[in-house]
Amino acid sequence: MTTIAGRRFDTGESVRVSVERGVITAIEPQADATDWLGPGLVDLQINGYGGQEFNDLALTPEQVASVSTAMDRDGLTAYLPTATTHSFEMLRHTMSVLAEARRTIPEVAARAPGFHLEGPYLSPQDGPRGAHPLEHIRPPDWDEFQRLQEAAEGGIRILTVSPEYDNAPEFIRRVVDSGVVVSIGHTAATGEQIQAAADSGATSSTHLGNGAHGMLRRHPNYLWDQLADDRLVANLIADGHHLPDAVLKTFVRAKSPARCVLVSDITGLGGMPPGRYESTSIGDVEVLEDGRLVVAGQRQFLAGAALPLRRGVPQLMRAAGLSLAEALPLATTQPARLASLPAGDLRIGARADLITFRLPADDDNAPMLEITSTMLAGNLVYTA
């Protein structure tokens, strides 16, 4: 039997959790604990970490394993490795390597229950397309998707697609019927097209508020249409850079916390020290002291994300005025539920994917959860 103790994130009660065979068997009162205790973090959108991108023709299963275990220190107990818009050959290679890593390396299988394919069926327009290369943007193709899913050995759990194409409703319906979550993203779709996507089974909005035109009509526009549709769960990057606090607060209030999840959308430069880098997917970039990832020499332009999900929880608490009990589920149980992933919870019989952590000081301008331990399926995989 293994035990882990802390203050419950939802009640503040000090408890000791007993674990056997990866499952919580008892939760009992404990003398005063200093660290908080909650479910492990679940990130639905990770493009790489520690200098390694998943979109890489040289990617190996061993590199996938290195990325997976490196994020134990960030409190992640489940994540979806994410491949982004590229040639069929690149995407097939990435998916096949990810699948091989899950099949042959237990450390990957325990942490990566599936994959996220972001593209290539996105908007070709500047703004909504974001950093996705125009030469590889294309309309939805069911046959191609099936071949990529075959390469992934059935591992694709989320597909981000723009519904602005004529064949999008039928394509989305077929993808959903195959058991994959469809998320609307990088889109210039009309309100009617967004409604048709939700009617066809889309249930999510990828990093809502990003991957959009710099200038939009007041109304209608594709942000309001997605915010207004209760069938769509809003995925939000709360790193303090991608969404201003006022926008983050407004989105969460419009959707309600129950219909939002946090993602990092972290690139392969996550976890890297400040400096200038040449990224295989986004070119010449800089990681700044405050964690922003920007285009080298043009610091006003974000080039992606470089901060882990543990940044999002305290940022959300401050911006939207949420308590820890309200905010933490957006980075734990709610993303797991959206993608039907295994996840921890503080109840008897739940999988023992747990973290202990400390909250940042009130005057911290770059707040993050300070992870003090990470438990994965009852095994302590990280201690500070």
One Martini backbone bead per residue (centre of mass of N, CA, C, O) as a GRO file, in nm:
protein
  384
    1MET     BB    1   0.098   0.035   0.019
    2THR     BB    2   0.012   0.374  -0.054
    3THR     BB    3   0.079   0.721   0.033
    4ILE     BB    4  -0.096   1.047   0.038
    5ALA     BB    5  -0.072   1.396   0.132
    6GLY     BB    6  -0.322   1.665   0.194
    7ARG     BB    7  -0.504   1.930   0.072
    8ARG     BB    8  -0.792   1.961  -0.042
    9PHE     BB    9  -0.890   2.147  -0.316
   10ASP     BB   10  -1.218   2.152  -0.244
   11THR     BB   11  -1.200   2.185   0.105
   12GLY     BB   12  -0.908   2.181   0.281
   13GLU     BB   13  -0.875   1.906   0.381
   14SER     BB   14  -0.687   1.692   0.569
   15VAL     BB   15  -0.533   1.408   0.402
   16ARG     BB   16  -0.516   1.047   0.356
   17VAL     BB   17  -0.408   0.845   0.084
   18SER     BB   18  -0.489   0.524  -0.023
   19VAL     BB   19  -0.299   0.276  -0.222
   20GLU     BB   20  -0.397   0.009  -0.456
   21ARG     BB   21  -0.325  -0.083  -0.760
   22GLY     BB   22  -0.382   0.232  -0.856
   23VAL     BB   23  -0.606   0.268  -0.622
   24ILE     BB   24  -0.833   0.413  -0.426
   25THR     BB   25  -0.915   0.298  -0.078
   26ALA     BB   26  -0.857   0.568   0.101
   27ILE     BB   27  -0.995   0.852   0.305
   28GLU     BB   28  -0.826   1.033   0.562
   29PRO     BB   29  -0.754   1.191   0.821
   30GLN     BB   30  -0.509   1.454   0.882
   31ALA     BB   31  -0.273   1.618   0.968
   32ASP     BB   32  -0.156   1.900   0.900
   33ALA     BB   33  -0.115   2.029   0.580
   34THR     BB   34   0.056   2.223   0.329
   35ASP     BB   35  -0.021   2.080   0.082
   36TRP     BB   36  -0.181   2.026  -0.195
   37LEU     BB   37  -0.458   1.814  -0.328
   38GLY     BB   38  -0.489   1.643  -0.652
   39PRO     BB   39  -0.535   1.592  -0.954
   40GLY     BB   40  -0.395   1.533  -1.232
   41LEU     BB   41  -0.282   1.662  -1.512
   42VAL     BB   42  -0.456   1.746  -1.832
   43ASP     BB   43  -0.330   1.749  -2.174
   44LEU     BB   44  -0.462   1.803  -2.513
   45GLN     BB   45  -0.192   2.002  -2.603
   46ILE     BB   46   0.118   1.867  -2.725
   47ASN     BB   47   0.404   1.936  -2.943
   48GLY     BB   48   0.623   1.932  -2.708
   49TYR     BB   49   0.962   1.909  -2.546
   50GLY     BB   50   1.280   1.997  -2.463
   51GLY     BB   51   1.343   2.037  -2.797
   52GLN     BB   52   1.093   1.845  -2.891
   53GLU     BB   53   0.924   1.755  -3.169
   54PHE     BB   54   0.673   1.570  -3.327
   55ASN     BB   55   0.735   1.726  -3.591
   56ASP     BB   56   0.955   1.470  -3.700
   57LEU     BB   57   1.142   1.266  -3.910
   58ALA     BB   58   1.340   1.183  -3.646
   59LEU     BB   59   1.149   1.052  -3.474
   60THR     BB   60   1.139   0.864  -3.167
   61PRO     BB   61   1.036   0.668  -2.913
   62GLU     BB   62   1.251   0.773  -2.710
   63GLN     BB   63   1.169   1.072  -2.734
   64VAL     BB   64   0.883   1.037  -2.633
   65ALA     BB   65   0.968   0.936  -2.353
   66SER     BB   66   1.126   1.186  -2.264
   67VAL     BB   67   0.890   1.380  -2.275
   68SER     BB   68   0.693   1.233  -2.085
   69THR     BB   69   0.879   1.227  -1.821
   70ALA     BB   70   0.955   1.534  -1.800
   71MET     BB   71   0.641   1.616  -1.711
   72ASP     BB   72   0.621   1.529  -1.413
   73ARG     BB   73   0.714   1.813  -1.290
   74ASP     BB   74   0.423   1.940  -1.404
   75GLY     BB   75   0.182   1.724  -1.320
   76LEU     BB   76   0.154   1.516  -1.540
   77THR     BB   77  -0.072   1.220  -1.621
   78ALA     BB   78  -0.193   1.337  -1.899
   79TYR     BB   79  -0.155   1.323  -2.268
   80LEU     BB   80  -0.157   1.475  -2.604
   81PRO     BB   81   0.003   1.422  -2.863
   82THR     BB   82   0.080   1.674  -3.119
   83ALA     BB   83  -0.012   1.713  -3.453
   84THR     BB   84   0.059   1.915  -3.731
   85THR     BB   85   0.051   2.063  -4.011
   86HIS     BB   86   0.128   1.858  -4.299
   87SER     BB   87   0.238   1.621  -4.454
   88PHE     BB   88   0.158   1.300  -4.490
   89GLU     BB   89   0.438   1.185  -4.422
   90MET     BB   90   0.476   1.327  -4.153
   91LEU     BB   91   0.214   1.233  -4.012
   92ARG     BB   92   0.262   0.932  -4.040
   93HIS     BB   93   0.523   0.922  -3.886
   94THR     BB   94   0.428   1.040  -3.619
   95MET     BB   95   0.201   0.833  -3.565
   96SER     BB   96   0.378   0.575  -3.575
   97VAL     BB   97   0.571   0.653  -3.344
   98LEU     BB   98   0.365   0.699  -3.124
   99ALA     BB   99   0.247   0.413  -3.137
  100GLU     BB  100   0.509   0.261  -3.076
  101ALA     BB  101   0.557   0.390  -2.801
  102ARG     BB  102   0.298   0.283  -2.667
  103ARG     BB  103   0.351  -0.027  -2.730
  104THR     BB  104   0.676  -0.043  -2.610
  105ILE     BB  105   0.643   0.193  -2.379
  106PRO     BB  106   0.521   0.223  -2.068
  107GLU     BB  107   0.568   0.531  -2.009
  108VAL     BB  108   0.382   0.618  -2.243
  109ALA     BB  109   0.119   0.457  -2.195
  110ALA     BB  110   0.068   0.597  -1.906
  111ARG     BB  111   0.056   0.913  -2.038
  112ALA     BB  112  -0.048   0.837  -2.352
  113PRO     BB  113  -0.376   0.761  -2.459
  114GLY     BB  114  -0.319   0.962  -2.708
  115PHE     BB  115  -0.410   1.180  -2.987
  116HIS     BB  116  -0.353   1.496  -3.163
  117LEU     BB  117  -0.502   1.638  -3.460
  118GLU     BB  118  -0.387   1.951  -3.601
  119GLY     BB  119  -0.502   1.890  -3.873
  120PRO     BB  120  -0.500   2.001  -4.216
  121TYR     BB  121  -0.823   2.103  -4.184
  122LEU     BB  122  -0.792   2.426  -4.244
  123SER     BB  123  -0.759   2.745  -4.274
  124PRO     BB  124  -0.610   2.957  -4.531
  125GLN     BB  125  -0.624   3.202  -4.367
  126ASP     BB  126  -0.505   3.466  -4.242
  127GLY     BB  127  -0.488   3.393  -3.890
  128PRO     BB  128  -0.645   3.125  -3.857
  129ARG     BB  129  -0.388   2.956  -3.940
  130GLY     BB  130  -0.142   3.074  -3.833
  131ALA     BB  131   0.146   2.852  -3.824
  132HIS     BB  132   0.027   2.702  -4.051
  133PRO     BB  133   0.110   2.574  -4.346
  134LEU     BB  134  -0.024   2.649  -4.648
  135GLU     BB  135   0.089   2.403  -4.828
  136HIS     BB  136  -0.082   2.192  -4.613
  137ILE     BB  137  -0.350   2.289  -4.666
  138ARG     BB  138  -0.677   2.113  -4.653
  139PRO     BB  139  -0.934   1.941  -4.716
  140PRO     BB  140  -1.130   1.717  -4.618
  141ASP     BB  141  -1.013   1.358  -4.578
  142TRP     BB  142  -1.115   1.049  -4.514
  143ASP     BB  143  -0.895   0.865  -4.629
  144GLU     BB  144  -0.659   1.004  -4.493
  145PHE     BB  145  -0.752   0.975  -4.202
  146GLN     BB  146  -0.754   0.667  -4.199
  147ARG     BB  147  -0.447   0.637  -4.251
  148LEU     BB  148  -0.363   0.788  -3.993
  149GLN     BB  149  -0.513   0.603  -3.794
  150GLU     BB  150  -0.358   0.352  -3.874
  151ALA     BB  151  -0.077   0.461  -3.794
  152ALA     BB  152  -0.197   0.515  -3.489
  153GLU     BB  153  -0.359   0.264  -3.396
  154GLY     BB  154  -0.623   0.436  -3.300
  155GLY     BB  155  -0.505   0.707  -3.130
  156ILE     BB  156  -0.696   0.916  -3.226
  157ARG     BB  157  -0.896   1.150  -3.023
  158ILE     BB  158  -0.832   1.430  -3.173
  159LEU     BB  159  -0.982   1.667  -3.413
  160THR     BB  160  -0.884   1.947  -3.589
  161VAL     BB  161  -1.134   2.157  -3.756
  162SER     BB  162  -1.267   2.325  -4.030
  163PRO     BB  163  -1.615   2.411  -4.128
  164GLU     BB  164  -1.573   2.575  -4.423
  165TYR     BB  165  -1.635   2.323  -4.576
  166ASP     BB  166  -1.859   2.151  -4.765
  167ASN     BB  167  -1.766   1.852  -4.638
  168ALA     BB  168  -1.768   1.878  -4.323
  169PRO     BB  169  -2.023   1.745  -4.203
  170GLU     BB  170  -1.967   1.456  -4.308
  171PHE     BB  171  -1.687   1.426  -4.194
  172ILE     BB  172  -1.754   1.470  -3.895
  173ARG     BB  173  -1.951   1.237  -3.870
  174ARG     BB  174  -1.745   1.012  -3.932
  175VAL     BB  175  -1.543   1.073  -3.708
  176VAL     BB  176  -1.737   1.046  -3.470
  177ASP     BB  177  -1.832   0.752  -3.540
  178SER     BB  178  -1.520   0.652  -3.485
  179GLY     BB  179  -1.449   0.798  -3.184
  180VAL     BB  180  -1.385   1.104  -3.241
  181VAL     BB  181  -1.298   1.413  -3.148
  182VAL     BB  182  -1.436   1.723  -3.251
  183SER     BB  183  -1.257   2.028  -3.321
  184ILE     BB  184  -1.278   2.364  -3.345
  185GLY     BB  185  -1.033   2.529  -3.568
  186HIS     BB  186  -0.884   2.742  -3.751
  187THR     BB  187  -1.130   2.957  -3.833
  188ALA     BB  188  -1.379   3.113  -4.089
  189ALA     BB  189  -1.654   3.047  -4.009
  190THR     BB  190  -1.974   3.044  -4.003
  191GLY     BB  191  -2.248   3.011  -3.818
  192GLU     BB  192  -2.370   2.784  -3.991
  193GLN     BB  193  -2.113   2.603  -3.992
  194ILE     BB  194  -2.093   2.566  -3.687
  195GLN     BB  195  -2.370   2.440  -3.647
  196ALA     BB  196  -2.322   2.200  -3.839
  197ALA     BB  197  -2.091   2.080  -3.675
  198ALA     BB  198  -2.255   2.030  -3.416
  199ASP     BB  199  -2.473   1.858  -3.553
  200SER     BB  200  -2.236   1.641  -3.639
  201GLY     BB  201  -2.053   1.637  -3.335
  202ALA     BB  202  -1.917   1.869  -3.235
  203THR     BB  203  -1.751   1.949  -2.889
  204SER     BB  204  -1.519   2.167  -2.968
  205SER     BB  205  -1.265   2.433  -2.897
  206THR     BB  206  -0.973   2.540  -3.016
  207HIS     BB  207  -0.815   2.777  -2.876
  208LEU     BB  208  -0.998   3.007  -2.801
  209GLY     BB  209  -0.893   3.323  -2.955
  210ASN     BB  210  -0.707   3.159  -3.136
  211GLY     BB  211  -0.671   3.149  -3.451
  212ALA     BB  212  -0.723   3.457  -3.570
  213HIS     BB  213  -0.817   3.742  -3.653
  214GLY     BB  214  -0.715   4.062  -3.581
  215MET     BB  215  -0.989   4.143  -3.733
  216LEU     BB  216  -1.334   4.189  -3.634
  217ARG     BB  217  -1.642   4.172  -3.626
  218ARG     BB  218  -1.854   4.230  -3.388
  219HIS     BB  219  -2.115   4.125  -3.561
  220PRO     BB  220  -2.070   3.851  -3.663
  221ASN     BB  221  -1.873   3.569  -3.522
  222TYR     BB  222  -1.685   3.281  -3.443
  223LEU     BB  223  -1.673   3.335  -3.138
  224TRP     BB  224  -1.969   3.374  -3.060
  225ASP     BB  225  -2.076   3.110  -3.182
  226GLN     BB  226  -1.911   2.927  -2.986
  227LEU     BB  227  -2.001   3.049  -2.715
  228ALA     BB  228  -2.321   2.995  -2.767
  229ASP     BB  229  -2.254   2.688  -2.789
  230ASP     BB  230  -2.321   2.431  -2.559
  231ARG     BB  231  -2.171   2.190  -2.724
  232LEU     BB  232  -1.908   2.363  -2.676
  233VAL     BB  233  -1.589   2.328  -2.563
  234ALA     BB  234  -1.359   2.543  -2.420
  235ASN     BB  235  -1.033   2.595  -2.521
  236LEU     BB  236  -0.768   2.733  -2.307
  237ILE     BB  237  -0.502   2.975  -2.295
  238ALA     BB  238  -0.354   3.042  -1.958
  239ASP     BB  239  -0.044   3.213  -1.985
  240GLY     BB  240  -0.071   3.548  -2.014
  241HIS     BB  241  -0.059   3.582  -2.357
  242HIS     BB  242  -0.301   3.470  -2.544
  243LEU     BB  243  -0.498   3.593  -2.313
  244PRO     BB  244  -0.649   3.826  -2.184
  245ASP     BB  245  -0.800   3.854  -1.888
  246ALA     BB  246  -1.072   3.967  -1.994
  247VAL     BB  247  -1.120   3.740  -2.197
  248LEU     BB  248  -1.104   3.498  -2.011
  249LYS     BB  249  -1.335   3.585  -1.826
  250THR     BB  250  -1.554   3.606  -2.045
  251PHE     BB  251  -1.546   3.317  -2.150
  252VAL     BB  252  -1.607   3.173  -1.880
  253ARG     BB  253  -1.879   3.319  -1.831
  254ALA     BB  254  -2.020   3.240  -2.097
  255LYS     BB  255  -1.981   2.920  -2.061
  256SER     BB  256  -1.866   2.823  -1.809
  257PRO     BB  257  -1.660   2.621  -1.633
  258ALA     BB  258  -1.796   2.345  -1.732
  259ARG     BB  259  -1.725   2.450  -2.057
  260CYS     BB  260  -1.413   2.427  -1.974
  261VAL     BB  261  -1.063   2.413  -2.078
  262LEU     BB  262  -0.724   2.354  -2.032
  263VAL     BB  263  -0.434   2.449  -2.224
  264SER     BB  264  -0.106   2.485  -2.359
  265ASP     BB  265   0.023   2.442  -2.651
  266ILE     BB  266   0.300   2.330  -2.639
  267THR     BB  267   0.611   2.331  -2.745
  268GLY     BB  268   0.939   2.219  -2.791
  269LEU     BB  269   1.023   2.483  -2.596
  270GLY     BB  270   0.942   2.362  -2.358
  271GLY     BB  271   1.164   2.392  -2.084
  272MET     BB  272   1.333   2.620  -2.191
  273PRO     BB  273   1.554   2.850  -2.192
  274PRO     BB  274   1.634   3.144  -2.251
  275GLY     BB  275   1.632   3.220  -2.608
  276ARG     BB  276   1.759   3.122  -2.921
  277TYR     BB  277   1.577   2.945  -3.186
  278GLU     BB  278   1.542   2.657  -3.405
  279SER     BB  279   1.252   2.554  -3.543
  280THR     BB  280   1.105   2.294  -3.723
  281SER     BB  281   0.804   2.452  -3.736
  282ILE     BB  282   0.866   2.798  -3.673
  283GLY     BB  283   1.164   2.872  -3.659
  284ASP     BB  284   1.277   3.181  -3.562
  285VAL     BB  285   1.316   3.207  -3.207
  286GLU     BB  286   1.201   3.321  -2.873
  287VAL     BB  287   1.274   3.294  -2.529
  288LEU     BB  288   1.159   3.459  -2.267
  289GLU     BB  289   1.166   3.539  -1.936
  290ASP     BB  290   0.829   3.519  -1.926
  291GLY     BB  291   0.772   3.269  -2.155
  292ARG     BB  292   0.768   3.381  -2.419
  293LEU     BB  293   0.694   3.305  -2.765
  294VAL     BB  294   0.884   3.446  -3.034
  295VAL     BB  295   0.972   3.621  -3.292
  296ALA     BB  296   1.258   3.688  -3.414
  297GLY     BB  297   1.276   4.042  -3.390
  298GLN     BB  298   0.936   4.008  -3.314
  299ARG     BB  299   0.801   4.038  -3.007
  300GLN     BB  300   0.490   4.096  -3.086
  301PHE     BB  301   0.504   3.788  -3.190
  302LEU     BB  302   0.370   3.503  -3.152
  303ALA     BB  303   0.497   3.139  -3.177
  304GLY     BB  304   0.362   3.030  -2.916
  305ALA     BB  305   0.415   2.791  -2.658
  306ALA     BB  306   0.617   2.757  -2.322
  307LEU     BB  307   0.395   2.683  -2.108
  308PRO     BB  308   0.261   2.511  -1.872
  309LEU     BB  309  -0.035   2.413  -1.723
  310ARG     BB  310   0.043   2.524  -1.431
  311ARG     BB  311  -0.013   2.821  -1.519
  312GLY     BB  312  -0.330   2.830  -1.572
  313VAL     BB  313  -0.466   2.814  -1.294
  314PRO     BB  314  -0.374   3.084  -1.153
  315GLN     BB  315  -0.454   3.265  -1.389
  316LEU     BB  316  -0.756   3.199  -1.378
  317MET     BB  317  -0.813   3.282  -1.089
  318ARG     BB  318  -0.745   3.583  -1.134
  319ALA     BB  319  -0.909   3.658  -1.390
  320ALA     BB  320  -1.202   3.503  -1.296
  321GLY     BB  321  -1.241   3.452  -0.981
  322LEU     BB  322  -1.144   3.169  -0.894
  323SER     BB  323  -1.125   2.898  -0.729
  324LEU     BB  324  -0.959   2.614  -0.684
  325ALA     BB  325  -1.214   2.431  -0.702
  326GLU     BB  326  -1.296   2.560  -0.987
  327ALA     BB  327  -1.018   2.543  -1.160
  328LEU     BB  328  -0.880   2.256  -1.158
  329PRO     BB  329  -1.084   2.088  -1.340
  330LEU     BB  330  -0.987   2.231  -1.615
  331ALA     BB  331  -0.696   2.045  -1.572
  332THR     BB  332  -0.841   1.749  -1.531
  333THR     BB  333  -1.141   1.615  -1.544
  334GLN     BB  334  -1.253   1.769  -1.796
  335PRO     BB  335  -1.055   1.682  -2.021
  336ALA     BB  336  -1.094   1.381  -1.974
  337ARG     BB  337  -1.396   1.378  -2.045
  338LEU     BB  338  -1.387   1.491  -2.334
  339ALA     BB  339  -1.167   1.239  -2.423
  340SER     BB  340  -1.191   0.976  -2.262
  341LEU     BB  341  -0.988   0.972  -2.014
  342PRO     BB  342  -0.780   0.884  -1.789
  343ALA     BB  343  -0.824   0.977  -1.433
  344GLY     BB  344  -0.807   1.146  -1.157
  345ASP     BB  345  -0.943   1.132  -0.813
  346LEU     BB  346  -1.109   1.219  -0.496
  347ARG     BB  347  -1.187   0.887  -0.474
  348ILE     BB  348  -1.307   0.596  -0.422
  349GLY     BB  349  -1.183   0.402  -0.704
  350ALA     BB  350  -0.983   0.581  -0.818
  351ARG     BB  351  -0.738   0.684  -0.991
  352ALA     BB  352  -0.387   0.739  -0.890
  353ASP     BB  353  -0.382   1.056  -1.009
  354LEU     BB  354  -0.155   1.273  -0.842
  355ILE     BB  355  -0.108   1.590  -0.662
  356THR     BB  356   0.125   1.809  -0.519
  357PHE     BB  357   0.095   2.162  -0.404
  358ARG     BB  358   0.162   2.512  -0.462
  359LEU     BB  359   0.088   2.833  -0.435
  360PRO     BB  360   0.130   3.133  -0.535
  361ALA     BB  361   0.203   3.434  -0.489
  362ASP     BB  362   0.023   3.723  -0.517
  363ASP     BB  363   0.295   3.884  -0.650
  364ASP     BB  364   0.310   3.695  -0.889
  365ASN     BB  365   0.359   3.755  -1.240
  366ALA     BB  366   0.424   3.419  -1.288
  367PRO     BB  367   0.213   3.198  -1.223
  368MET     BB  368   0.256   2.876  -1.049
  369LEU     BB  369   0.249   2.567  -0.985
  370GLU     BB  370   0.405   2.387  -0.721
  371ILE     BB  371   0.542   2.090  -0.763
  372THR     BB  372   0.598   1.815  -0.520
  373SER     BB  373   0.412   1.580  -0.655
  374THR     BB  374   0.383   1.268  -0.856
  375MET     BB  375   0.110   1.045  -0.928
  376LEU     BB  376   0.106   0.725  -1.111
  377ALA     BB  377  -0.084   0.476  -1.055
  378GLY     BB  378   0.057   0.486  -0.748
  379ASN     BB  379   0.325   0.617  -0.856
  380LEU     BB  380   0.613   0.782  -0.772
  381VAL     BB  381   0.759   1.013  -1.023
  382TYR     BB  382   0.768   1.281  -0.831
  383THR     BB  383   1.001   1.492  -0.642
  384ALA     BB  384   1.125   1.793  -0.502
   0.00000   0.00000   0.00000
